[in-house]
Every structure is written in structure tokens, then in C-alpha cells.
Amino acid sequence: MTRAVSLHVTGVVQGVGYRPFVYKVANRLGVTGWVRNASDGVWCFAEGTPEALSAFERALRHEAPPMAVVESVVAEEVDPEGATAFVIVASRAQDGAMTLVSPDIATCEACASELFDPADRRYRYPFINCTNCGPRFTIIDDVPYDRPTTTMRDFPMCRECAAEYADPSDRRFHAQPDACFVCGPRLYLNGVDGASAAWTWRPDVETSPRPHRDRDAERARSDAILQTAGALLRDAGILALKSLGGFQLACDATNEDAVARLRDRKRRWGKPFAVMMPSLQTARAYCTISPEEASLLTSSAAPIVLLRLREEDGGGSRMRVPQPAEDVEPLTAVRRGLSGQAAPSDVPAPLASSVAPGLAELGVMLPYTPLHHLLLSLADIPLVMTSGNLSEEPIATGNAEALERLSAIADAVLLHDRDIRSRYDDSVARVVSSGTELVRRARGFAPFPIKLPFRSDVDILALGPEQKNTVALLTGEYAFVSQHIGDMENAETFAAFERTIELYERLFRVRPRIVAYDLHPEYLSTKHALRLGLPAVGVQHHHAHVAGVAAEHGIEGPFIGVALDGTGYGTDGTIWGGEVLLATLGTFERLAHLSAMPMPGGAAAVRRPARMALGALAAAGLLGHPGAEPLRSRLAPAEEDTLLRMIERRVNSPLTSSMGRLFDAVAALCGVRDDASYEGQAAIELEAIADPASAGSYRFGITPGEPSVIESAPVLEAALDDLARGVPASTVSARFHRAVAAAIVDECARASAAAGTSVVALAGGVLMNRLVMDGAFLGLTNAGLRPITNVRLPVNDGAVSFGQAVVAWARREEV
């Protein structure tokens, strides 16, 4: 007996080989009918026996391709139509319908093998891809996801690619970015003296449609360009190259002069660089890598992973002399083979000391595009790989834009003619005791949605904070949190912010009826929200932090929230940042906070931790302590008198309860850093020197009240006592970190007893500190409480927009 069903599949089911998978399952089971993409997912019509249709539906749910995420399969019995075969039919666009779109995917093993196979027609083709890898979100204009709605529309397929595209048994069946030397994108190299004029990109080379070319001639041209680029890198040059979500800047990570020159030209002083290693085996020579970290490095997302540098015998510089690599997993053999040669058996050169100065960790990634694989195989050295921009600007994405903005930084620019529609930085992640933790969420992770613990009856736009900005769009059962946009401090970043909102609203068919914003009146995102003319919900920064954590875990409250960071505008008009809250998704009460201290010079105290230390000492009455003398002796002539007068007269010395600023103060007191060249530098370096083998801990005081005050004076005095006695700064740092973790546990235990909840949501940039987060997690668990933190979003300000959207939903009846 023949039956028929209509099936609607939702989730990330476009751009991941889902339709070819459905086709193959149908033919395996003897099911007839069709499958197609639509703006709201994938639709199937299937005819067959009841047994075959049941197996077909089960397979759609449980056997999906590795990059697919099936959220639901809804089946409805319909009348048979007498279908005699199973086919893929043309996609259908629907007004107002929404589907999910895959992030970009790192080069798969099959494509990597073909890339270095001389017998393959795509041998050394820099844009090889298939249904399991390659560009996705960065090339899409609209849904459904088909070639005409991507930037690949300008590249008509050659006969061989078109045959693969139409062959259900082929890995490239309906792979939208499919291309080769004949019909696909090509490389260009600008800025090299004496190079062929045919290598130079000009706007007039991007004709539409692109012409087909001779395969052998095009391969020879591409190889010559790549060899020139590789030689430039080996000769200490700086190369700008066009990647998936924007341009990157690369140089030899083992060459001190090259790294220093890149820092100077990019104006990135002090902040660590990430390094792209040729292989996992090479990375092991420089860093200790756990199985979990190796899995993250080689995953389809291929983020930058923060790894601990190997220890150097006898101590010394944080940039360790590399060690011979250990035996590696089977996957590493594939990665190693990407260079077309065996990995070197001798110890590679040490990294330049200025790659990650003063730190015990290094950001490491592996090649994730065919272009990276080819370039690393030719350069044969670890490469600094950083965003293609001047510091604090958005990364360049367009060819003309890159030539204008990056030519003063790079010695040459390696371009291609496939357009980028969406700007994406590299994601940054690390492995912690609770699992994988995102530091920056971008390529490989966004725009995967966050599943909500509720279904929203109104679309909400949340515009995020000033630093590490993201935006969030809440619709139905999903929240779409954008990729990392950056610090909202210039017109270029604000323009990227506006474009991201427009793209997400269009792709995900979101029409906001409420806008959520930060309470800080001077944030660009806040001002933009209030200009939109929509009903607006102001959300306190730290409430957004902890509400976002709770919503990720499906908790509406009440719960205890601990938010520790550098800056957040409080409801009393002061700067918060050391907060213990009792909260629900829609409300919060401030139970306790760090004692207030002045910031002499306001933002200048963030850039100069020595100022913050003086403010903390003045608030604690410890200016005359002998342990403070080294700090005071390092201040500029008359600086102390000027700052103390500012504090006394309350001139440009706002009060803050920020735990981040207390970290700055202790770092300066320990002599770690008096001036910071990037946000959080002093705290990061204070963590880096902490000696885990040292004993002891300091202890914060508590002044009961509503709210209670967590007093920092006892901790500062104990630290100064140690410093005056000559106790090493590494020991002082370790004791301070333990004190912070203990204060979190003590305050949460008190709050739990009073409020009757055991759930503790931990959030804020200070919780990026491994020692604080791990210490707090362990202590809270041992105290019988249930600590939770962000899972699919960063614990820092990158998650604030999501929390704002959730709070606005909970308060939607107020507007």
C-alpha cells in the first residue's frame, strides 16, 4: 500500500549537503517524490510503503550530514501523486519565511587531500570546496541558499563542475561555491615590484559573468603568485591576504624584525598576535595541547585556540624555545600531508618574543581555507595571522578598500575576485574545566542561533554594549547573535554595526517591534536605539550579562548573578563592575558589590593602571603603607599630588565598583604594569605571573547592608604587607586570585541561604580569568551550589546583546 507524506525540516539544513543527503536516503529506501530548499527550511514530498516512509523520516532526523543541525521534522499525511522517481526540485522563496544559514566551514579532509593530489583537476586550486566545507554565510545575499543568491553568481560553472553539481553521487552535488581553475575565482597579487601586470587586481577585471580559462595556464599563474607570496613571507615581508570573512595580515612569526614592523605599522602595541601553524604537529612543538584542544583546533569551525606555551628549561622569556613534537593523532597525518611534504624532524625556530609578550598562552590556529594551506606549505614557517586593519578599525573586506587601507601596512596584497558579503573575524576559543569556552564568537560559530527557553510573540532587536559589540535579533524560538563587530569607537565600526543589523534582519526575516539598549547614555549603540522610533527597553549591563547566562540554560529565575568586569553603567549613575545580584530574566536586586574607589582621570585610569592603584590606595587609606612605596616612586614628577587633589576634590574621578579596575590596581602595585596598551592587559599579565605552587590567600571584608559591600581594603593591605616583606609578585598574584574566587563563593553562599536558590550565573570579562573562573566553579560546587556560565556565547561583553534581548522580552508588557 502506497502512502504519501509532506515533511518540513527546519534547522541548519541549507548549505550543508542536506538535499543531496535526502536524495540518497530516498533512493536507498525506494521512496519517490521530491526535495527542495525554501525560505523556511527544507520541504519534502515522499511516497512509499508505510515502513519505507517511517524509515525515511527517522533518517531525516538522525542521519543528517555532519554540519547539519536538524531542529524539527514535521510530517503531514497527504494524497499520493504517483511519483515515479525522487528528484531535487527548484528552490522556492517565500515572503516572511525564515530559515537558518550555516557558518563558513574549514576545509574538509577530502578537499585537503585533493588539493595536494597532482592527479586531481583541482590540484593546488586555492578555492576548492564541497558540500562539507567552504564559504557559506560570508557569501550569501539572501535565502534560500542557492548559487544565484550568493556572490558565486558571477562564476558560471564549466562543464565538469556543472556535471558534479548535478550528480547525486558526487560530493559536490548542489555545492553552491563549487568551482575550479577554469570557471572559478582566481588570485591576484598587488604591490610586488617587477611582477607580471596580469597578476594585478583592478576593478575592471571583475566582469560579470567571469570568462572560462585554460586550466593549465591558470594553475601555473596561481602557483607563481603563491610562490612569490611565500617568498615574501620567508624574507620577513608583511602580506595582506583575502580570507573568508575579510583580509588578514601575515608575517613570519619567528622573525622579530617582521613582527615588530607589523606591530608598528598596524599600531598594535602589546596586544598578543595569533599564530597560524602549518600543522598540529608543528603546534605541539611550541605548546602543550590536550586531546580536547587538538579536537577544537582541527574542528570544522577551526577557531584560534588559546594554548599554554611549553615551559623553557631554566625559566626566562614567555616565548618558549620549541620542543620536539610528540606522536600525533591520525588526523594530524592528514594535516601534515597538506604541505605535500613530511613534517620536519628537527626543532623549529623559536617564536619572536614580541608575538605574545609577557603571556603564558598563545593563540594558535591551523589553516582553514585552501589558500591558507597552500601559503603555509610554501612559506613553511609559523605565520602571525591577524586581522587586516589598523587597530580598532573593522577588517577590510573589499579589494579596493583593502588596497586603500592596507597598502601602508603590507608589502604586498594577495587578493581574489570572490566578493565577501559579511565581515567576519576569526573566532577565539579555549578549553576550560567546564568544557569549550568562546572568547570571541565569529567565523565558524555565528550565525548559529541560540534556542530560547520560551517562544517570543514579538521580534526584538538588542544593540549590545560599547566594547566587543554584537547585536542580537530575537524571533520566535530563536535568538540570532551576530558575529563580533568590535569596539564602537569610530565611524567605520558603526557602519559595520548598521550593515550587520540590516543583513540579519533581511536573511532571518526579522521585523523588530522593540529595541533593547544599554543604560549608558553616551554609547553609540544606545543613541542609535533611541533614534529608531521603536518602543525601547533600557537594560542594565550586568543584569544583561547574568540574564543571558540563565537563558542559555533555560532558567527564568530567580537565580544569583555574579557579574565581574571593567565597566557597566549602574542604575545610580556610577560605574559598576563587581556585582552580586538576585535576578530573574526581567528583574534584579543588587545584593552586594565591591567597595567603590575613584578613577582619577576617568578613562585615563583604565589606560594607566598606576593611576587606578593610587585611587584604590586612597580609598583604602593605605597611601602611607611601605608596600606602596615602589609604585609611588615610579610616578611622574608631581603626578601623585595632581591625582590626589583630583580625588579629594572629586574632579574627573568617578567612583567605580569594578573588579576589573581592582585587578589593574593590584597589577600596578605588583610592578606588573603601570600603563596598558590594550583593554585588560594589566589583569591578563597579572594572571600570567601567578604561581600556582605558592600557598596562602587574602580575604575580602564584608560590610552588611542593602546592598552589602565587599571591602577590598583588607586584600590590598595584605598584598602590600607581602610586597613590603619581599614576597614575590607571583605569590601575591596567586593569593589575590584565590581571594577573588573565595569572595564569590562566600557571597553566593550567603545569598543562596537568604533567597532560597542554588543557581549562580557567572559572567563578565573578569571571569575570562582561568584562575578566578575555575576557583569559583570548584568552590561553588563544593558549597552545594549550581554554578552556570555561558556555553555558546562568550562570557565577556560579546554576550550582552543576547541578555538585553532576553530582558526586553521579559519586560515587553512595559512598553
Short mmCIF file of C-alpha atoms in Angstrom, two decimals, residues 68 134 247 286-287 302 571 632 702 733:
data_model
loop_
_atom_site.label_atom_id
_atom_site.label_comp_id
_atom_site.label_asym_id
_atom_site.label_seq_id
_atom_site.Cartn_x
_atom_site.Cartn_y
_atom_site.Cartn_z
CA ALA A 68 23.53 19.99 9.57
CA GLY A 134 33.96 26.23 2.27
CA PHE A 247 41.54 40.44 4.89
CA TYR A 286 55.51 25.19 20.76
CA CYS A 287 52.51 24.46 23.00
CA ALA A 302 38.77 25.88 13.20
CA THR A 571 21.19 52.45 37.93
CA ARG A 632 54.74 55.91 44.25
CA ILE A 702 32.17 42.45 54.18
CA SER A 733 49.11 37.43 42.37
#
